[in-house]
PDB file of C-alpha atoms in Angstrom:
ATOM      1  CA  UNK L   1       0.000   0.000   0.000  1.00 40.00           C
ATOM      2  CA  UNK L   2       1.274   3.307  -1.297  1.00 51.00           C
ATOM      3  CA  UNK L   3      -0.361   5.544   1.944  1.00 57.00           C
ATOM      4  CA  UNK L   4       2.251   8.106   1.787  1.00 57.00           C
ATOM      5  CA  UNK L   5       1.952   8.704  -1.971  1.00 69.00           C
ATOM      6  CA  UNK L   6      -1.270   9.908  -4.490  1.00 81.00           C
ATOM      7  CA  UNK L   7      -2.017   6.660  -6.230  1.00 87.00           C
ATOM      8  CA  UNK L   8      -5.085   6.634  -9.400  1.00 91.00           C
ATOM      9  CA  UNK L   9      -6.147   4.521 -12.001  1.00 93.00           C
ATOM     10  CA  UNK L  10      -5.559   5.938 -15.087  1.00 95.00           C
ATOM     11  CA  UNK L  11      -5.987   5.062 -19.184  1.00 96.00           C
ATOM     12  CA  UNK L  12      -2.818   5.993 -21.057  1.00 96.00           C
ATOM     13  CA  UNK L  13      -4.341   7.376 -24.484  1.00 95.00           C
ATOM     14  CA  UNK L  14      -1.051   7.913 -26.633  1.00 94.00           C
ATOM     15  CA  UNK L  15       2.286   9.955 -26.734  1.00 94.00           C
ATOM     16  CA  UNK L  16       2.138  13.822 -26.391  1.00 93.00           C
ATOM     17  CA  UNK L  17       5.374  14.378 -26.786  1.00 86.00           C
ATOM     18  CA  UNK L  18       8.698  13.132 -27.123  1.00 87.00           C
ATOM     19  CA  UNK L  19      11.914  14.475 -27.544  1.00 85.00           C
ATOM     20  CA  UNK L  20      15.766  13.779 -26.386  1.00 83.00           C
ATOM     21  CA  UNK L  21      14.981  14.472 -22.713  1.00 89.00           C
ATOM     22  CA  UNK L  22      11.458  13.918 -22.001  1.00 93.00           C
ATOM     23  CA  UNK L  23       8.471  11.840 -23.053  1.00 94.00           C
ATOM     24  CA  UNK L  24       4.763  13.311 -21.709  1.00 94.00           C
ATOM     25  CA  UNK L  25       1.499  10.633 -22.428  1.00 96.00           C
ATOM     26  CA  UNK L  26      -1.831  11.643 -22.737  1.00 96.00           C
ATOM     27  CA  UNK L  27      -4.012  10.377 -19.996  1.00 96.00           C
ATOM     28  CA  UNK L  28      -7.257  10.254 -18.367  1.00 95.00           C
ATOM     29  CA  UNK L  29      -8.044   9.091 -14.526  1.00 95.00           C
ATOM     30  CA  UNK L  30     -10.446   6.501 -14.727  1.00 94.00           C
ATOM     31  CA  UNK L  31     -10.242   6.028 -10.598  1.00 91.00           C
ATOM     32  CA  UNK L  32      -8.961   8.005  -7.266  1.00 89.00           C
ATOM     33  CA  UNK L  33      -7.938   5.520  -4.555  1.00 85.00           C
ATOM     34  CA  UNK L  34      -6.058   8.625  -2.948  1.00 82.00           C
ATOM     35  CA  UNK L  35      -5.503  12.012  -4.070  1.00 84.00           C
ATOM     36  CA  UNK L  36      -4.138  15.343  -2.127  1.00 86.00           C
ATOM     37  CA  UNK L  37      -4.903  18.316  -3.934  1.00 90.00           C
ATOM     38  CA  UNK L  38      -1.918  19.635  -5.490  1.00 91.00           C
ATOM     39  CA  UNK L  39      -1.964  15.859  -7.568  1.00 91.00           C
ATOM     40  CA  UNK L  40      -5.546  16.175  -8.603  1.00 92.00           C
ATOM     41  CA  UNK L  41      -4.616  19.651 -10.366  1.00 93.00           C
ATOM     42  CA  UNK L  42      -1.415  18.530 -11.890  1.00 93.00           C
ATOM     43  CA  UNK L  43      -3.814  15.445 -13.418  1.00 94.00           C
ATOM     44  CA  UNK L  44      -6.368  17.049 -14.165  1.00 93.00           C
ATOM     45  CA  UNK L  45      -4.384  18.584 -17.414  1.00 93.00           C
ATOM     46  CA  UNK L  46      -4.496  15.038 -19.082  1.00 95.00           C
ATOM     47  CA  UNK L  47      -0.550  14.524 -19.236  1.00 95.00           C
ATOM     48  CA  UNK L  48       1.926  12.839 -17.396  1.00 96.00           C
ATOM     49  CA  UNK L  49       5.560  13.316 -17.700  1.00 95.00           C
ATOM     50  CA  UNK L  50       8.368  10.988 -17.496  1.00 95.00           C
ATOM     51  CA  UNK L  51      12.251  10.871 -19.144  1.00 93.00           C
ATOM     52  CA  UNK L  52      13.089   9.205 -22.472  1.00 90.00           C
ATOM     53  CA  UNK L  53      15.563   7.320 -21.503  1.00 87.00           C
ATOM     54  CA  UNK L  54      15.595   4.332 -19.169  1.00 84.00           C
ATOM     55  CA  UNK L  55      19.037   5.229 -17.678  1.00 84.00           C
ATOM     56  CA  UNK L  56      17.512   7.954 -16.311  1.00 87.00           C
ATOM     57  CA  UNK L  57      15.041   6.171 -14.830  1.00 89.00           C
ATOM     58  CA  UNK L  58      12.514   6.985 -17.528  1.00 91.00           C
ATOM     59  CA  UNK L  59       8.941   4.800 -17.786  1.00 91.00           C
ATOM     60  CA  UNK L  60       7.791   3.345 -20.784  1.00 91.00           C
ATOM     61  CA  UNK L  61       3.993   3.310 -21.346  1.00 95.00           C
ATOM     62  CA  UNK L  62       2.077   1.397 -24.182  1.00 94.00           C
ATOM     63  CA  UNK L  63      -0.835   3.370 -25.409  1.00 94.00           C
ATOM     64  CA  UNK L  64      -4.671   2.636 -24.706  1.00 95.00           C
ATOM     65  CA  UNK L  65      -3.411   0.287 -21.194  1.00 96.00           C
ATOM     66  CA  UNK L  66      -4.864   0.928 -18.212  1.00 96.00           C
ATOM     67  CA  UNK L  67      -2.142   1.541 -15.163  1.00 96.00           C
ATOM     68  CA  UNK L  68      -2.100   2.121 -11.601  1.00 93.00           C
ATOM     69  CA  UNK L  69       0.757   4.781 -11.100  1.00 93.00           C
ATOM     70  CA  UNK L  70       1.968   6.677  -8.071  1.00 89.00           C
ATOM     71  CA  UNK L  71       4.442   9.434  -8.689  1.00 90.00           C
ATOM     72  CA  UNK L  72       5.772  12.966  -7.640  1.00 90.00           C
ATOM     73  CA  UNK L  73       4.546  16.698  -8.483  1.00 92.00           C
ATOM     74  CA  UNK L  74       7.285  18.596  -9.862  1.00 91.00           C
ATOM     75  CA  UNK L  75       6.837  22.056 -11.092  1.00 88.00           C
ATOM     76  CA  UNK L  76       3.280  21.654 -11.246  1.00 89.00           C
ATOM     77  CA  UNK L  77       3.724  18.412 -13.591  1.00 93.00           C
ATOM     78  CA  UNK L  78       3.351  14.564 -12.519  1.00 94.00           C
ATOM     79  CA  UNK L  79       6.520  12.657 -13.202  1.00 94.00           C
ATOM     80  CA  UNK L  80       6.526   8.794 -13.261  1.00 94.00           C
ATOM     81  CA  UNK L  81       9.614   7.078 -12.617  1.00 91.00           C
ATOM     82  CA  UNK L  82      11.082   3.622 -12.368  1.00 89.00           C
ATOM     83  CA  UNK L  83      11.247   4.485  -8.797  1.00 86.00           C
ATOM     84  CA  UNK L  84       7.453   5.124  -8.633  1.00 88.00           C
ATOM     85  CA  UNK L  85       5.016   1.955  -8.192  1.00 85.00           C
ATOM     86  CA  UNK L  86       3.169   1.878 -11.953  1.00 90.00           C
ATOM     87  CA  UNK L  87       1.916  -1.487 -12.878  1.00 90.00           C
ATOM     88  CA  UNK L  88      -0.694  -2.634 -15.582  1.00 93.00           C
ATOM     89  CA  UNK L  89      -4.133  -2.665 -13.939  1.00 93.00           C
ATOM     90  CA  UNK L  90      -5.062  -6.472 -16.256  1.00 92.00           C
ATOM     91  CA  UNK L  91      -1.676  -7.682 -14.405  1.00 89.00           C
ATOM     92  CA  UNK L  92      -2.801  -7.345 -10.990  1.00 88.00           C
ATOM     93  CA  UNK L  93      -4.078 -10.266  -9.159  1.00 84.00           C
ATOM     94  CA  UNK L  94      -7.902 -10.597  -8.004  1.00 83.00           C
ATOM     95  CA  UNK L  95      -6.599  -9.926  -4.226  1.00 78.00           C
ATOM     96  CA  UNK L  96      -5.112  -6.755  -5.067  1.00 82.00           C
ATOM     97  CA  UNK L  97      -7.320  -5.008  -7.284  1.00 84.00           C
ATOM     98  CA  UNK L  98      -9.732  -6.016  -4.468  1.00 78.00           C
ATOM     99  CA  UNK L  99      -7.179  -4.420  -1.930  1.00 77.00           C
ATOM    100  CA  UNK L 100      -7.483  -0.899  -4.205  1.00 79.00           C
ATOM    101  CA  UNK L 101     -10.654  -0.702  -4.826  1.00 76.00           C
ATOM    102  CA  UNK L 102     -12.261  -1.761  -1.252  1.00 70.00           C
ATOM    103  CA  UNK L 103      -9.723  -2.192   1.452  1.00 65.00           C
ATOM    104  CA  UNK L 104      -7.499   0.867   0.908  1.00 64.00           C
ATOM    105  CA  UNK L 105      -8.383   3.032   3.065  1.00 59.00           C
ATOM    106  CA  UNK L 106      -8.345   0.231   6.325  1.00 60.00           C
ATOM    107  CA  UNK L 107      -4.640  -1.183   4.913  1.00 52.00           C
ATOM    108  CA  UNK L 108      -3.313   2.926   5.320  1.00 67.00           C
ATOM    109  CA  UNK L 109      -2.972   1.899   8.812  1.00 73.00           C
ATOM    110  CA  UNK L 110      -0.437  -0.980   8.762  1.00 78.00           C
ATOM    111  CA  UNK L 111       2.861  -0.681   7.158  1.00 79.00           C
ATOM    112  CA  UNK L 112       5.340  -3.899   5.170  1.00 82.00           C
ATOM    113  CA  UNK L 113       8.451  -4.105   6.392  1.00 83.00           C
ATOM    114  CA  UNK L 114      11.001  -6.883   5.766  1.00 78.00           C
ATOM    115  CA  UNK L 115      11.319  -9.505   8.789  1.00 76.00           C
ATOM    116  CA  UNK L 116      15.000 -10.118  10.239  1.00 69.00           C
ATOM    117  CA  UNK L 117      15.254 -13.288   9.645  1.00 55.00           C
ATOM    118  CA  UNK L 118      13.780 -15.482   7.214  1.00 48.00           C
ATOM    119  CA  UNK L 119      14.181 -19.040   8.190  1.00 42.00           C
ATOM    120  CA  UNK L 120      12.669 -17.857  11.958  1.00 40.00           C
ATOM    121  CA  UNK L 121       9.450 -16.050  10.815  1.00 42.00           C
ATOM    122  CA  UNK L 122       8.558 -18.001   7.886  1.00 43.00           C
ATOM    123  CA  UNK L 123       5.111 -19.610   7.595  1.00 43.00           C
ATOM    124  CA  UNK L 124       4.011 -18.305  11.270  1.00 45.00           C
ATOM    125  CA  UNK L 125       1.030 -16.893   9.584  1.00 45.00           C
ATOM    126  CA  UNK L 126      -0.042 -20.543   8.079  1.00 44.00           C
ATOM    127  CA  UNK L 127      -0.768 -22.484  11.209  1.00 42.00           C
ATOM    128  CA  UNK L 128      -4.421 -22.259  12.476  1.00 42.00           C
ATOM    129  CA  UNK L 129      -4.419 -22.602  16.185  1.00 44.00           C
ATOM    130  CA  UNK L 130      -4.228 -19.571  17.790  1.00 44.00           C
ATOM    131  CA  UNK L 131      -1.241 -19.958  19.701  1.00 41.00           C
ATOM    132  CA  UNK L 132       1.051 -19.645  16.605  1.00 44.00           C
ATOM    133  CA  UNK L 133      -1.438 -17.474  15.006  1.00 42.00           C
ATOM    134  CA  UNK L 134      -0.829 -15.259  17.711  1.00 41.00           C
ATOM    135  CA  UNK L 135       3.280 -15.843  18.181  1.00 43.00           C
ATOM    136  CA  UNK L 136       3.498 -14.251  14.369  1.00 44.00           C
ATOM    137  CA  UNK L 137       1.211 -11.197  15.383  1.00 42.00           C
ATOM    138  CA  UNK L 138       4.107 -10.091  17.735  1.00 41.00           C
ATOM    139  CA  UNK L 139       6.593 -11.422  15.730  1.00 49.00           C
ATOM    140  CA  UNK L 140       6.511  -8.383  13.897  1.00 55.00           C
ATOM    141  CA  UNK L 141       6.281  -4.573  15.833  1.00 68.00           C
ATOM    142  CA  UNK L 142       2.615  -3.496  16.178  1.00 74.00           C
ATOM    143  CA  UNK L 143       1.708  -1.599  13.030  1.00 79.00           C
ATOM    144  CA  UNK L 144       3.599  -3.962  10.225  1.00 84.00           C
ATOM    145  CA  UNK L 145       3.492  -7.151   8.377  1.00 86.00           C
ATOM    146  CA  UNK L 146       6.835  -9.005   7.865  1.00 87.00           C
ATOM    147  CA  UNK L 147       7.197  -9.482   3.783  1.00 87.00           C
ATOM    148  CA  UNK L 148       8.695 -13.093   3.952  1.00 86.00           C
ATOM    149  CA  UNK L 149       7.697 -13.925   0.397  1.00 87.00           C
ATOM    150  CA  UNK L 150       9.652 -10.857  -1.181  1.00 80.00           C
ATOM    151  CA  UNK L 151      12.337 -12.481  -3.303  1.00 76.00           C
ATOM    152  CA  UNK L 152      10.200 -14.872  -4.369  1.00 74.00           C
ATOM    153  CA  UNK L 153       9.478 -14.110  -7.471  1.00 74.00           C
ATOM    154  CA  UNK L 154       6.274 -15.590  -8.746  1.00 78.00           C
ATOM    155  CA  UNK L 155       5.805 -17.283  -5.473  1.00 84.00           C
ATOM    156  CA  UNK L 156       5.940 -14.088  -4.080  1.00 88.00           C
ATOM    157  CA  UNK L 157       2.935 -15.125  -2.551  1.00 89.00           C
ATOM    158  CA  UNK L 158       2.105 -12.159   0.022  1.00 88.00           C
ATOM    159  CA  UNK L 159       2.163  -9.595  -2.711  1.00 83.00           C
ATOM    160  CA  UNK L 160       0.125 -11.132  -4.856  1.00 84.00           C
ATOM    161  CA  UNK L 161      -2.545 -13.074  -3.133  1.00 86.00           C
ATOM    162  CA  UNK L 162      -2.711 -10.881   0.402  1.00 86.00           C
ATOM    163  CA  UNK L 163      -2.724  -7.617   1.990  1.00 83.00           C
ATOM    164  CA  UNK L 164      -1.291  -6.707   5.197  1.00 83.00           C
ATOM    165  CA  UNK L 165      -4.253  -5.070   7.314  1.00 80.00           C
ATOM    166  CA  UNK L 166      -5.253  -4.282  10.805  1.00 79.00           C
ATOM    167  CA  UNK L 167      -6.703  -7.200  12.413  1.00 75.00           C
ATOM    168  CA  UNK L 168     -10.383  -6.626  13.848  1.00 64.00           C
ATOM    169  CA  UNK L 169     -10.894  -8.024  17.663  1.00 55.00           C
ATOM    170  CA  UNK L 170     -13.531 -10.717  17.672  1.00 50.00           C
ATOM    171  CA  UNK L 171     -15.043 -11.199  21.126  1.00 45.00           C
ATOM    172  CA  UNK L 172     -18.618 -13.136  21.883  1.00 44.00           C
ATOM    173  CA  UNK L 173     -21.484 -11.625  23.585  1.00 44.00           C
ATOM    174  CA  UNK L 174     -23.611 -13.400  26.556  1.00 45.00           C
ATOM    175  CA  UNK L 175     -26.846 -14.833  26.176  1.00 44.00           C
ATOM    176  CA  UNK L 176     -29.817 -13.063  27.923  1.00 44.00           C
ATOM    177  CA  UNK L 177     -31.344 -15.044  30.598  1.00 42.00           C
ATOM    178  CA  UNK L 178     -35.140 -15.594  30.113  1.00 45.00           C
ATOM    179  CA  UNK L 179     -36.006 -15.484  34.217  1.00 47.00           C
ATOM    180  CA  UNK L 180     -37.304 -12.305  34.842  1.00 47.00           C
ATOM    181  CA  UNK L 181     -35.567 -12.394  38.081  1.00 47.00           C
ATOM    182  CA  UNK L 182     -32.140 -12.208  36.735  1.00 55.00           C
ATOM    183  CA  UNK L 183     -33.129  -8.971  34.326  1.00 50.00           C
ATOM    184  CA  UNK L 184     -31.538  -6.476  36.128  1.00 48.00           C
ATOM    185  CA  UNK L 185     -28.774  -8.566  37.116  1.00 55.00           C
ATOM    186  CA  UNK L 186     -28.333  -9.613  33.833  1.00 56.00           C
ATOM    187  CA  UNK L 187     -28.676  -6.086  32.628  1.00 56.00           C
ATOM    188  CA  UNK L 188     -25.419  -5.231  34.784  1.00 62.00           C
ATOM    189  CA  UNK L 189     -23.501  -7.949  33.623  1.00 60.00           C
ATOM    190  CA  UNK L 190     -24.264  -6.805  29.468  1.00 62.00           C
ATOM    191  CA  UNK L 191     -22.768  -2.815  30.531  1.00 67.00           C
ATOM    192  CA  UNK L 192     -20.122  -4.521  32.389  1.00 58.00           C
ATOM    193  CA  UNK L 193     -19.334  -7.072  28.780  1.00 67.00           C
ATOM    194  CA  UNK L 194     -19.945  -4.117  26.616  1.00 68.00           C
ATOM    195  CA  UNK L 195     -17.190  -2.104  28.546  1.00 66.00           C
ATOM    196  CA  UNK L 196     -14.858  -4.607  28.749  1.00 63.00           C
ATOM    197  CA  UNK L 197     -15.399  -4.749  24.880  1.00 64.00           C
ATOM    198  CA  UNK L 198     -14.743  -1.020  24.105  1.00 64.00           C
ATOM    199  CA  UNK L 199     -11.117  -1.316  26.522  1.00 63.00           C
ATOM    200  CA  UNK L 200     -10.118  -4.389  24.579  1.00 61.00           C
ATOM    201  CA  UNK L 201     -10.848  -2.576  20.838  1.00 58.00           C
ATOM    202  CA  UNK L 202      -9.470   0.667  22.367  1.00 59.00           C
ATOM    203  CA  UNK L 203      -5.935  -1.295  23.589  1.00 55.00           C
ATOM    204  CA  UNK L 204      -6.160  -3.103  19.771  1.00 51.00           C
ATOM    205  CA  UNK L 205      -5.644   0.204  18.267  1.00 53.00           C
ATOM    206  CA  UNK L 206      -3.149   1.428  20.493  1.00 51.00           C
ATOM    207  CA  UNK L 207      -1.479  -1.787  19.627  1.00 54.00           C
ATOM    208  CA  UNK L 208      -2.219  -1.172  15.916  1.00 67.00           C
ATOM    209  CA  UNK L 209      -1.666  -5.107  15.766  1.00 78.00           C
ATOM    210  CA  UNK L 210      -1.753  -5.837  11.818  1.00 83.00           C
ATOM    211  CA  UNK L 211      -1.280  -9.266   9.703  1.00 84.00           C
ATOM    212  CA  UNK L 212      -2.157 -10.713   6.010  1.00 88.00           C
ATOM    213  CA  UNK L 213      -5.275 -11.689   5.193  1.00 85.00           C
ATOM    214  CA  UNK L 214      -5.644 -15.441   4.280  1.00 88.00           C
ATOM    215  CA  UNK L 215      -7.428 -16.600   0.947  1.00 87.00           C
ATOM    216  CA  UNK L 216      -7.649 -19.879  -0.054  1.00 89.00           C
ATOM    217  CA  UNK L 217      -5.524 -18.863  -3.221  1.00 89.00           C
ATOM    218  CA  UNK L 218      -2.980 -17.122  -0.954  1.00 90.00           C
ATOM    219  CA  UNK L 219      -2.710 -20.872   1.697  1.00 91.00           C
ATOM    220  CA  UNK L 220      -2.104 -22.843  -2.057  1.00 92.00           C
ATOM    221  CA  UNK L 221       0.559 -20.517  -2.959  1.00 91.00           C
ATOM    222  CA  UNK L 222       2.333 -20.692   0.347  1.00 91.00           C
ATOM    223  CA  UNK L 223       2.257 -24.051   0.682  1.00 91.00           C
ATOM    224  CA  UNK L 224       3.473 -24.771  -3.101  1.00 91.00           C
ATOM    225  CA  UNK L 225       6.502 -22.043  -2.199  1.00 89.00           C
ATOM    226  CA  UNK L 226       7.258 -24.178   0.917  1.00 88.00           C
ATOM    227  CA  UNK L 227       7.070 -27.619  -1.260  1.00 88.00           C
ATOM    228  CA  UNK L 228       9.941 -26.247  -3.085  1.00 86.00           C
ATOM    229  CA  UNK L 229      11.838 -24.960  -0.778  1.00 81.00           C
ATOM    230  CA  UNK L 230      12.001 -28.459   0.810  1.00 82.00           C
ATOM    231  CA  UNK L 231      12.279 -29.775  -2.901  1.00 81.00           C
ATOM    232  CA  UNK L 232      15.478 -27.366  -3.491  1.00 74.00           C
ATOM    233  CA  UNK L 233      16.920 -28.122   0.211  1.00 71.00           C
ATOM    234  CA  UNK L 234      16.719 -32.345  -0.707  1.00 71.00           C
ATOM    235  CA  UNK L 235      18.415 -31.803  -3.796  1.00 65.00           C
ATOM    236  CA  UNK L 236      21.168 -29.951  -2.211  1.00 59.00           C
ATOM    237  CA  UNK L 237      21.489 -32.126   0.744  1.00 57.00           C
ATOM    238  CA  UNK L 238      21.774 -35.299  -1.817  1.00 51.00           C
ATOM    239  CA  UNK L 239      25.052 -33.689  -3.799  1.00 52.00           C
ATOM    240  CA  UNK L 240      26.684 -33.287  -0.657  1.00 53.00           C
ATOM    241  CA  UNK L 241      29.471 -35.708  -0.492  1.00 52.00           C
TER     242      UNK L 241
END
């Protein structure tokens, strides 16, 4: 999640113009996920700007493709760079257009951050009790996600198939007792619940506790990125005199 940066949807039309130095497209934004104000005027003149040669950490863009771009204002023009995050919006995965178009806003709160070591944090997140389930939660400091898959390539499985987002407290709520003796008592007990409720969500976001959400998709992935691992680790082991 680009939180820091403006970050749209847009339609690259064709070439404006190029010359030695520069190349500017012709655009149109299709789709704000965020947008200051300064970016939304710079825009909203149909052009983007970016260098002509890749050396200079120029962009290339193929005409009529849709893109999601971040980028910088400069002089009242938005330059793209290789630096920038700009990737075609067919290319994305299900899970992250999904992450764009609905959960932005809730994934601005938790940050990805790489974990310090690999071979101790990987697969925390896989297990289902909630002992480990919780172990990998504070494995990481409140307010990230640990990007284990990140050299993966296309098993790069957290990037592709998952977000990293706060996690919501789940608690469960007492019956109500029929006997109309125990009203008011029960009555006392439901404040008392519904207190203890609002503490724990209050301490939740002062822990700003965040993780990746699972998909089924995202559990296959991980678990064929494991199955290789182990596959590459037998085959080494084997030519070892």
């Amino acid at each position: 999640m680009k939180c820091r940066h403006s970050i749209a949807l847009i339609n690259v039309r064709r070439v404006a113009k190029n010359d030695q130095r520069v190349v500017s497209y012709i655009i149109k934004v299709k789709k704000e996920f965020k947008m200051t104000v300064k970016a939304r005027e710079a825009l909203s003149k149909g052009l983007i700007w970016t260098s002509n040669d890749e050396s200079t950490c120029g962009r290339k863009f193929e005409a009529n493709t849709r893109y999601l771009i971040t980028g910088r204002i400069i002089g009242e023009k938005p330059w793209v760079s290789v630096c920038n995050y700009v990737e075609q919006w067919t290319s994305l995965t299900y899970k992250q257009r999904k992450g764009f178009r609905r959960l932005y806003s809730l994934g601005c709160r938790c940050k990805v951050r790489e974990p310090p070591s690999q071979s101790y944090y990987s697969y925390r997140h896989m297990q289902s009790n909630n002992e480990t389930a919780s172990q990998h939660r504070l494995a990481a400091r409140p307010g990230y996600c640990h990007w284990e898959t990140r050299w993966a390539n296309k098993y790069d499985c957290q990037a592709l198939h998952s977000m990293c987002t706060p996690v919501t407290p789940v608690f469960s709520t007492h019956k109500k007792l029929a006997n109309s003796k125990n009203e008011m008592k029960q009555h006392g007990k439901h404040e008392h619940q519904q207190m203890k409720i609002k503490k724990k969500k209050k301490a939740s976001m002062l822990l700003h506790e965040c993780r990746w959400t699972v998909s089924p998709v995202y559990r296959e992935c991980m678990q064929t990125r494991e199955e290789n691992r182990n596959s590459a680790n037998s085959n080494s082991n084997f030519d070892e005199p």
